[in-house]
Coordinates of C-alpha atoms in Angstrom, one line a residue:
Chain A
X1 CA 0.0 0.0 0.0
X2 CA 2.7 2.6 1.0
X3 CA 4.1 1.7 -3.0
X4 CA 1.0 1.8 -4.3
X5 CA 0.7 5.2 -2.6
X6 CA 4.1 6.5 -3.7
X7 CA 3.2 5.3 -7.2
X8 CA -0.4 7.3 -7.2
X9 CA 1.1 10.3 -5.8
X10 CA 3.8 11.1 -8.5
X11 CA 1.4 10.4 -11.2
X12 CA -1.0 12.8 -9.3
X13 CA 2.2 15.2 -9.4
X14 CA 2.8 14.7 -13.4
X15 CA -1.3 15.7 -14.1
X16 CA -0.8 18.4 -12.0
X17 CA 1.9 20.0 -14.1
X18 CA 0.4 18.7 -17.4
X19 CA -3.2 20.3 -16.4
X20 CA -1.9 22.8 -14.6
X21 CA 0.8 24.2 -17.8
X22 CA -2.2 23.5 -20.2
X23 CA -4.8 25.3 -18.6
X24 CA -2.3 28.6 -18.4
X25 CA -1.8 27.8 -21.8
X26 CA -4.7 27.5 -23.0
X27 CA -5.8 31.1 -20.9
X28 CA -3.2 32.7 -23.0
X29 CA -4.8 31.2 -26.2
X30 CA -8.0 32.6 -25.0
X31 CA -7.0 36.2 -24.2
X32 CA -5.5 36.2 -27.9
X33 CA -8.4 35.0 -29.4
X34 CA -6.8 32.2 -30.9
X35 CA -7.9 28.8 -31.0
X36 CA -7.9 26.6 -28.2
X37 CA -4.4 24.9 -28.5
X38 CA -5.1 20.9 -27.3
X39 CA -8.7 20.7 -25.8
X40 CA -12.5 21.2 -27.3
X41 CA -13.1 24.2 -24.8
X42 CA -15.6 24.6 -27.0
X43 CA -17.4 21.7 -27.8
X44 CA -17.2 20.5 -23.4
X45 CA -18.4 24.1 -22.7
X46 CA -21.9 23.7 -24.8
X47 CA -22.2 20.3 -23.4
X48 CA -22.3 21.6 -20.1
X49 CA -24.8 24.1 -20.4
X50 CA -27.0 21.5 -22.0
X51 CA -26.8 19.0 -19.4
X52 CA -28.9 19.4 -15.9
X53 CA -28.3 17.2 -13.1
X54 CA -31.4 15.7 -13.6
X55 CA -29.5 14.0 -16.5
X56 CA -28.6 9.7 -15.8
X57 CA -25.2 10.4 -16.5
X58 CA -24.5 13.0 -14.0
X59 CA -26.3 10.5 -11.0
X60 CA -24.3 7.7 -12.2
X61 CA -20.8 9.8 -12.5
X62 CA -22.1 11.5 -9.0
X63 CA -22.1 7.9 -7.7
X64 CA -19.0 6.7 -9.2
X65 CA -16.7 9.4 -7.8
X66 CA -18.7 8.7 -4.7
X67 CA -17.4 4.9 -4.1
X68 CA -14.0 6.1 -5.7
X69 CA -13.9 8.0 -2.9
X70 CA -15.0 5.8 -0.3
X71 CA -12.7 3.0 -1.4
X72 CA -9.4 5.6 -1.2
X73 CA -11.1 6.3 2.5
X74 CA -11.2 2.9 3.7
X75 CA -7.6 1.7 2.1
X76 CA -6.1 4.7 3.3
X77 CA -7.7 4.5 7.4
X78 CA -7.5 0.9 8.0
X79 CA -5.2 -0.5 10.2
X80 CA -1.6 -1.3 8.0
X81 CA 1.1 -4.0 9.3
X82 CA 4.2 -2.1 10.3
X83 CA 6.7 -2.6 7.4
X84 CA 9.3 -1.5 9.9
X85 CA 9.5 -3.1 13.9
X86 CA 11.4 -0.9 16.5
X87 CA 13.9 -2.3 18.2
X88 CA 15.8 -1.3 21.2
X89 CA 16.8 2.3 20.8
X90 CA 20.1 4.5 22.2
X91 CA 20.4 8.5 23.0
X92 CA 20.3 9.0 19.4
X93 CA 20.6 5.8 17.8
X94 CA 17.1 4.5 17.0
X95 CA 16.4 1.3 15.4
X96 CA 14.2 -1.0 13.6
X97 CA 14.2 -4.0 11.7
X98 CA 12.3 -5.0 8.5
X99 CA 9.1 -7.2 9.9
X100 CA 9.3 -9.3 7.1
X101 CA 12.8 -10.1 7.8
X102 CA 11.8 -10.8 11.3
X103 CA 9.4 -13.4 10.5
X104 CA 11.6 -15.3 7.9
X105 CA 14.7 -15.4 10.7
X106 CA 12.0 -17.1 13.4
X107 CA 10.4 -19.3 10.8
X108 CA 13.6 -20.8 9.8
X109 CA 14.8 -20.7 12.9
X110 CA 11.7 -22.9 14.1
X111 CA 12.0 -25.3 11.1
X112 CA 15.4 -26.6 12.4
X113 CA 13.5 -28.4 15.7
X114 CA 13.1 -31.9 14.4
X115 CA 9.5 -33.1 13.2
X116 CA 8.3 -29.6 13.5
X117 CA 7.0 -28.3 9.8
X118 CA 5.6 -25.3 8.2
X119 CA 6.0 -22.8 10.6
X120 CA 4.3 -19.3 10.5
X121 CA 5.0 -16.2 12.1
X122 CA 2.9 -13.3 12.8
X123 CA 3.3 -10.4 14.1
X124 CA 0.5 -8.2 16.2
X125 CA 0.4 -4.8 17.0
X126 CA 2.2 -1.3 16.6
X127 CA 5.3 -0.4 15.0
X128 CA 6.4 0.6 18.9
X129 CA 4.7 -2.2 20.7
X130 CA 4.7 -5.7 19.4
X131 CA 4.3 -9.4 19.5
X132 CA 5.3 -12.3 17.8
X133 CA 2.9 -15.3 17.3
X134 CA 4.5 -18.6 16.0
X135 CA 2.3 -20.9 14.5
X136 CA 4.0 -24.5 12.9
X137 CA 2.6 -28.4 12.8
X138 CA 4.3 -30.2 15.4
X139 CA 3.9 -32.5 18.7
X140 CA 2.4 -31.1 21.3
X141 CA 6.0 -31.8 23.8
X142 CA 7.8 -29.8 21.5
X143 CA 6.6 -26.4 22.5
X144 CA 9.6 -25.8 25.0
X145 CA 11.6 -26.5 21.9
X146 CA 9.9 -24.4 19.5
X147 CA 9.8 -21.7 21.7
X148 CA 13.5 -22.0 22.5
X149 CA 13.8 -22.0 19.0
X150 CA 11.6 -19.2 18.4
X151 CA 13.8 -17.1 21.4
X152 CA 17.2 -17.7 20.2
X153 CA 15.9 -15.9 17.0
X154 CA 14.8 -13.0 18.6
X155 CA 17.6 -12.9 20.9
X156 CA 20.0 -12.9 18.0
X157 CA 18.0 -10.6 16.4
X158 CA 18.7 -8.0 19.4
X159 CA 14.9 -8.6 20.5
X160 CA 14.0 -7.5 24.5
X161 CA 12.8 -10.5 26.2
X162 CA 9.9 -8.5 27.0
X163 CA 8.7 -8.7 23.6
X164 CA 5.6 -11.2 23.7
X165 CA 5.8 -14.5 22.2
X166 CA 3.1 -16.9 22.0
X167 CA 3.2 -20.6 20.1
X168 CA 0.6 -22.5 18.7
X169 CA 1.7 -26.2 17.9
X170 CA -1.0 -27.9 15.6
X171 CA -0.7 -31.7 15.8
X172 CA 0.7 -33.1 12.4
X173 CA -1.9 -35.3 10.1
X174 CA -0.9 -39.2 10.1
X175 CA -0.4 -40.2 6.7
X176 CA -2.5 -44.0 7.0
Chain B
X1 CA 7.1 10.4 3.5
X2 CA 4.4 7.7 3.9
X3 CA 2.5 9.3 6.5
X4 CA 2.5 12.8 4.4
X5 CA 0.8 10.5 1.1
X6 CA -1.8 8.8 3.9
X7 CA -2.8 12.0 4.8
X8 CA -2.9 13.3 1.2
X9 CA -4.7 10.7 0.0
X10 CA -7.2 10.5 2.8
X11 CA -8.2 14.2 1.6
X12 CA -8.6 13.3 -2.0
X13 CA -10.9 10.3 -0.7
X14 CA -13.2 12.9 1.3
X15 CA -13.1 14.9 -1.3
X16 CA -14.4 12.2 -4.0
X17 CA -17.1 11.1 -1.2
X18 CA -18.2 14.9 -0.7
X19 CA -18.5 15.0 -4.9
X20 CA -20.4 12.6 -5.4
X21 CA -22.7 12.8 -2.5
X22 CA -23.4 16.2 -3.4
X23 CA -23.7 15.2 -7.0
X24 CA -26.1 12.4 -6.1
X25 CA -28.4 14.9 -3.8
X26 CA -28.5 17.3 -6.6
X27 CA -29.2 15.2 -8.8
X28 CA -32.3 13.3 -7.2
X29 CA -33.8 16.5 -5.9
X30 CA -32.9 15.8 -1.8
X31 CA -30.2 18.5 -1.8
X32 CA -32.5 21.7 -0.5
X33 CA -31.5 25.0 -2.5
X34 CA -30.8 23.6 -5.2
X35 CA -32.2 22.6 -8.5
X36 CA -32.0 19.6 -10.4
X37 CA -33.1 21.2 -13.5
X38 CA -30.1 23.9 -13.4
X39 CA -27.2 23.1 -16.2
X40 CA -23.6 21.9 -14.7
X41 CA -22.5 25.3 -16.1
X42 CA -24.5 28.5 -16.2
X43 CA -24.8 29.7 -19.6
X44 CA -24.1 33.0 -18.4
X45 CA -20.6 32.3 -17.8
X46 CA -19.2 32.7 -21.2
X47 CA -20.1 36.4 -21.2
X48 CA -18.9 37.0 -17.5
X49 CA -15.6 35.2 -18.8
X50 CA -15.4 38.0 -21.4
X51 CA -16.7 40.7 -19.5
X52 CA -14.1 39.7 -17.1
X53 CA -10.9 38.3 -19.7
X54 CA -8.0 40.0 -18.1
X55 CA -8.6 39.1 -14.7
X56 CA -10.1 35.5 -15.8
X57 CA -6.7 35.0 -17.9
X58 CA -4.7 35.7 -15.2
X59 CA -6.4 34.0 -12.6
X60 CA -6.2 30.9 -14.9
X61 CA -2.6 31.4 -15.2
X62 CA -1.9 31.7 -11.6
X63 CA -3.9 29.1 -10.6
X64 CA -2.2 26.9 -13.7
X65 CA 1.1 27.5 -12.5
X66 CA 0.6 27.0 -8.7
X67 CA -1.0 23.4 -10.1
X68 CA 2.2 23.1 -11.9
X69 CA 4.7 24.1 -9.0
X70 CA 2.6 21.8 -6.7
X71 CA 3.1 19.1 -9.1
X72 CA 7.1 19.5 -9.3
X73 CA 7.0 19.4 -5.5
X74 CA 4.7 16.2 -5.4
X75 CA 6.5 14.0 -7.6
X76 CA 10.4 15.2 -6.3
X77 CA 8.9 14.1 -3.0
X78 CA 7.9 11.2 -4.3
X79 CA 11.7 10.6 -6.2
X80 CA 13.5 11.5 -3.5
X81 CA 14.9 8.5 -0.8
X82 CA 12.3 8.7 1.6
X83 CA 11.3 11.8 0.5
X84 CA 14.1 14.1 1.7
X85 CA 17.2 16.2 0.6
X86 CA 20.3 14.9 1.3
X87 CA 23.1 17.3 2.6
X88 CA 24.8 19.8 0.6
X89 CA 28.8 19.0 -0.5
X90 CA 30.7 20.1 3.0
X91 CA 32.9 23.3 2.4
X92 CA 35.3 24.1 5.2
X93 CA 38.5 26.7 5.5
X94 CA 38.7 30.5 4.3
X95 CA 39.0 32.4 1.6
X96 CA 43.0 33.3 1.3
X97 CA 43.8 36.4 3.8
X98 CA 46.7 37.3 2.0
X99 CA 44.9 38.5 -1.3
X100 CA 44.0 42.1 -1.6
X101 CA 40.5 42.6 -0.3
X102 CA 39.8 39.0 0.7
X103 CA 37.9 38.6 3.7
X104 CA 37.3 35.3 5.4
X105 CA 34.3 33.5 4.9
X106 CA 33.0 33.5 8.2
X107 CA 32.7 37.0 7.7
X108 CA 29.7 38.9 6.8
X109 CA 28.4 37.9 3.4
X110 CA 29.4 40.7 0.8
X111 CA 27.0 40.1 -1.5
X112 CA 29.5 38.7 -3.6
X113 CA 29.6 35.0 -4.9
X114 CA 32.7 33.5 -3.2
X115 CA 34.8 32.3 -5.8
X116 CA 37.3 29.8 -6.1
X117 CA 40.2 30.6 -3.7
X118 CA 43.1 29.1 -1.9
X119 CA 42.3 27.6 1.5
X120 CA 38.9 26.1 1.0
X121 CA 38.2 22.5 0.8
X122 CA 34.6 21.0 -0.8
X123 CA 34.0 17.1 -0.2
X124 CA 31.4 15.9 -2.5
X125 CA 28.5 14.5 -0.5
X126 CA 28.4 11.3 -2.3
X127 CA 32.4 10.9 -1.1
X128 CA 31.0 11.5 2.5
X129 CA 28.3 9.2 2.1
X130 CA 29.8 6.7 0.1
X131 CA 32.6 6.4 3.1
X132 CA 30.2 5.5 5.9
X133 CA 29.1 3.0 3.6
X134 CA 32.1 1.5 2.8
X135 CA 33.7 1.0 6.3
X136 CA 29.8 -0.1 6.9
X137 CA 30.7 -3.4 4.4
X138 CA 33.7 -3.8 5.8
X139 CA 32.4 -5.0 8.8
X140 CA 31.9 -8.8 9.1
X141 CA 28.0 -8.9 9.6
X142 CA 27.4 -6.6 6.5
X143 CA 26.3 -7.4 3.2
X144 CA 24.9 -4.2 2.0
X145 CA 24.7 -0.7 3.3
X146 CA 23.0 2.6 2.0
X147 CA 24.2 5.5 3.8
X148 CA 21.9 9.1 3.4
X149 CA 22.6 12.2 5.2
X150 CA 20.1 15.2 6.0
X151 CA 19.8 17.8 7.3
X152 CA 21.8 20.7 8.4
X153 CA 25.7 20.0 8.2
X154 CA 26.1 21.0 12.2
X155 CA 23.2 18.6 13.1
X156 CA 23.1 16.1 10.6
X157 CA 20.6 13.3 11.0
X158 CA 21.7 9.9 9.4
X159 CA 19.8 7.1 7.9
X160 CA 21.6 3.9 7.8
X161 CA 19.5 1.0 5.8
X162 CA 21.5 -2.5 6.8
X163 CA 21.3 -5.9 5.4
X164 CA 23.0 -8.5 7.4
X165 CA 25.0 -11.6 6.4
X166 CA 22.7 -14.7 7.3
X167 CA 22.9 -15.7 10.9
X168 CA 24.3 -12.1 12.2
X169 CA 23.8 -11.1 15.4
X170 CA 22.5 -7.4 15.8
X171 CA 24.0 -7.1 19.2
X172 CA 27.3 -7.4 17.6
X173 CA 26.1 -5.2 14.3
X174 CA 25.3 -2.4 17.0
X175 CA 28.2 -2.4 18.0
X176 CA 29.9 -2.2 14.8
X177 CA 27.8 0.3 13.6
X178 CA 28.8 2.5 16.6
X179 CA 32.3 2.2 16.0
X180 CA 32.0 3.2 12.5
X181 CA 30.1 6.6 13.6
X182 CA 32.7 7.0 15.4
X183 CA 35.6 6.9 13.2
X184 CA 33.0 8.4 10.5
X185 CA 32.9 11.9 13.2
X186 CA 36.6 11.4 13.1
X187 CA 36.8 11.6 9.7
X188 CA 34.3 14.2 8.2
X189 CA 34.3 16.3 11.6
X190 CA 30.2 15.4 11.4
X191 CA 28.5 14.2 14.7
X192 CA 24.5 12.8 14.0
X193 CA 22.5 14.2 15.8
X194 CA 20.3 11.4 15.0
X195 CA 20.9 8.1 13.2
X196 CA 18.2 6.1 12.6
X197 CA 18.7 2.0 11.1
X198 CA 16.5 0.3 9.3
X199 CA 17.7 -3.3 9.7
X200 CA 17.0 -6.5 7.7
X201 CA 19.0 -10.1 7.9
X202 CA 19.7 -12.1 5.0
X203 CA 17.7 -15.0 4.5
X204 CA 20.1 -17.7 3.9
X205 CA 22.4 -20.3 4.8
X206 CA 25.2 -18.9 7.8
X207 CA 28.3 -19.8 6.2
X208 CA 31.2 -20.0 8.4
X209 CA 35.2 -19.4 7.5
X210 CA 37.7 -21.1 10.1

């Protein structure tokens, strides 16, 4: 979403400067009398005086623009996963590491206990406040290990103990 | 940067809403004052427009360019790392003294472009940069570094983005990174007054070298 953001705002940027550059220009064209340079002022400016609101078009547009809207709203205010975690910070050192790099380092970390398989990691709440949730196929006596696992990830990642870490071991299907 | 195009784009959405609910309400006769029967445009307007041209030019014009300027300021934001300006090339020393009329530069500015003169040393910023980031690789846990400085020059704030070598330990990368602001203040004569690192590890096999 933040791309997707970045993306829509420079091309919002380039139509300002194209609309904004053509609409001077075409101002000057105006004032000269001359004809309009790119766009049917002409032709748009009849159109408008000839349609009312009352008009199908204008209710449907109306309602288009509407759920556009609506739709930028609601991607915009819901709640986004941190990209970036913070991490224990100095005087004026602050730092953070990349969630998603977070997640593969405990996964794989997990994946080494033997018998344990396709381990998931999540990771709940704020960029400033934040817990991990590690989720894997595995028998139910291997949580200490799992979560020893799971620890020795954070730890080397420079994660406080205090961080929260919960495991969920799901018991692995028998193949008959 | 991110926050800056949330917020931007959270107006544009209220905007859209306000639109087309207005649009709508016109449009099926629930919006009181108004009428649904009236034309998008008023057919007066082309006569105000003339009765008015001057003005109405240059209003358009203003308002063209100001869309324009907006737009160049939008989309360098948007093309900038993280949407700021990196410092300017450091300059340090003084003009000669023993020239004819040559004043330091600390001294009041004379109006005067300073030109090129004996005494005063420019370091590129992408040197500056570029040297943090090297003595950044150098260190054992490092596989990639990108070094950006902003700011003023006398409180520079630095942004460090790390990737670590499989297996690292960020304890120890800390402490690395420390020591390499250090020598980096010994070096350029630059303290941070922030630094801020974004950190990601490797995903990969640790490979170890007896």
């Amino acid at each position: 979403m933040r791309a997707l953001n970045r993306v829509a705002s420079a091309l919002l940027g380039i139509v300002l400067i194209v609309v904004g550059l053509l609409a001077a220009a075409e101002a000057v064209a105006a004032y000269r009398d001359q004809r309009p340079l790119l766009l049917p002022l002409r032709q748009w400016y009849d159109r408008l005086i000839a349609t009312t609101f009352a008009d199908r078009g204008v209710l449907l547009i109306s309602i288009g623009v509407g759920v556009l809207g609506l739709l930028v709203l609601v991607s915009q205010l819901r709640r986004w996963q941190p990209r970036e975690l913070d991490l224990r910070s100095e005087e004026n050192m602050r730092w953070q590491l990349r969630r998603h790099s977070l997640q593969q380092q405990v996964a794989a970390s997990v994946s080494t206990v033997p018998g344990v398989r396709e381990p998931q990691v999540e990771v709940a709440g704020r960029q400033s406040a934040w817990s991990v949730r590690v989720r894997a196929a595995g028998r139910p006596d291997q949580l200490n290990d799992v979560r020893s696992a799971a620890r020795s990830a954070l730890t080397r990642l420079d994660v406080p103990d205090t961080v929260g870490l919960q495991v969920d071991l799901t018991t692995p299907k028998r193949v008959s | 940067m991110n926050t800056g195009n949330r917020v931007l784009w959270t107006v544009i959405g209220l905007l859209l809403v306000g639109l087309g609910v207005v649009g709508a309400l016109v449009s099926l006769d629930r919006m009181p004052g108004a009428d649904r029967r009236q034309s998008l445009l008023w057919p007066q307007l082309l006569e105000q427009w003339r009765r008015w041209e001057g003005w109405a030019t240059a209003g358009v014009i203003v308002l063209g360019l100001l869309a324009a300027v907006l737009g160049v300021l939008l989309l360098r934001a948007e093309l900038r790392p993280r949407g700021r300006r990196h410092l300017d090339d450091l300059v340090s020393g003084e003009r000669a003294r023993h020239r004819p009329g040559a004043r330091p530069a600390s001294d009041e500015p004379t109006g005067q472009p300073p030109g090129p003169a004996a005494g005063v040393t420019q370091v590129r910023y992408r040197a500056v940069a570029e040297s943090l980031e090297r003595d950044l690789r150098h260190q054992q846990a490092v596989h990639r570094a990108n070094v950006m400085i902003c700011g003023r020059p006398d409180r520079p704030e630095v942004l460090l983005n790390l990737t670590a070598r499989p297996g690292a330990d960020l304890a120890v990368l800390r402490h690395a990174v420390r020591d390499a602001l250090s020598r980096f203040t010994a070096t350029t004569g630059l303290t941070p007054a922030s630094v801020q690192v974004n950190a990601q590890v490797e995903a990969g096999v640790v490979s170890r070298v007896s």
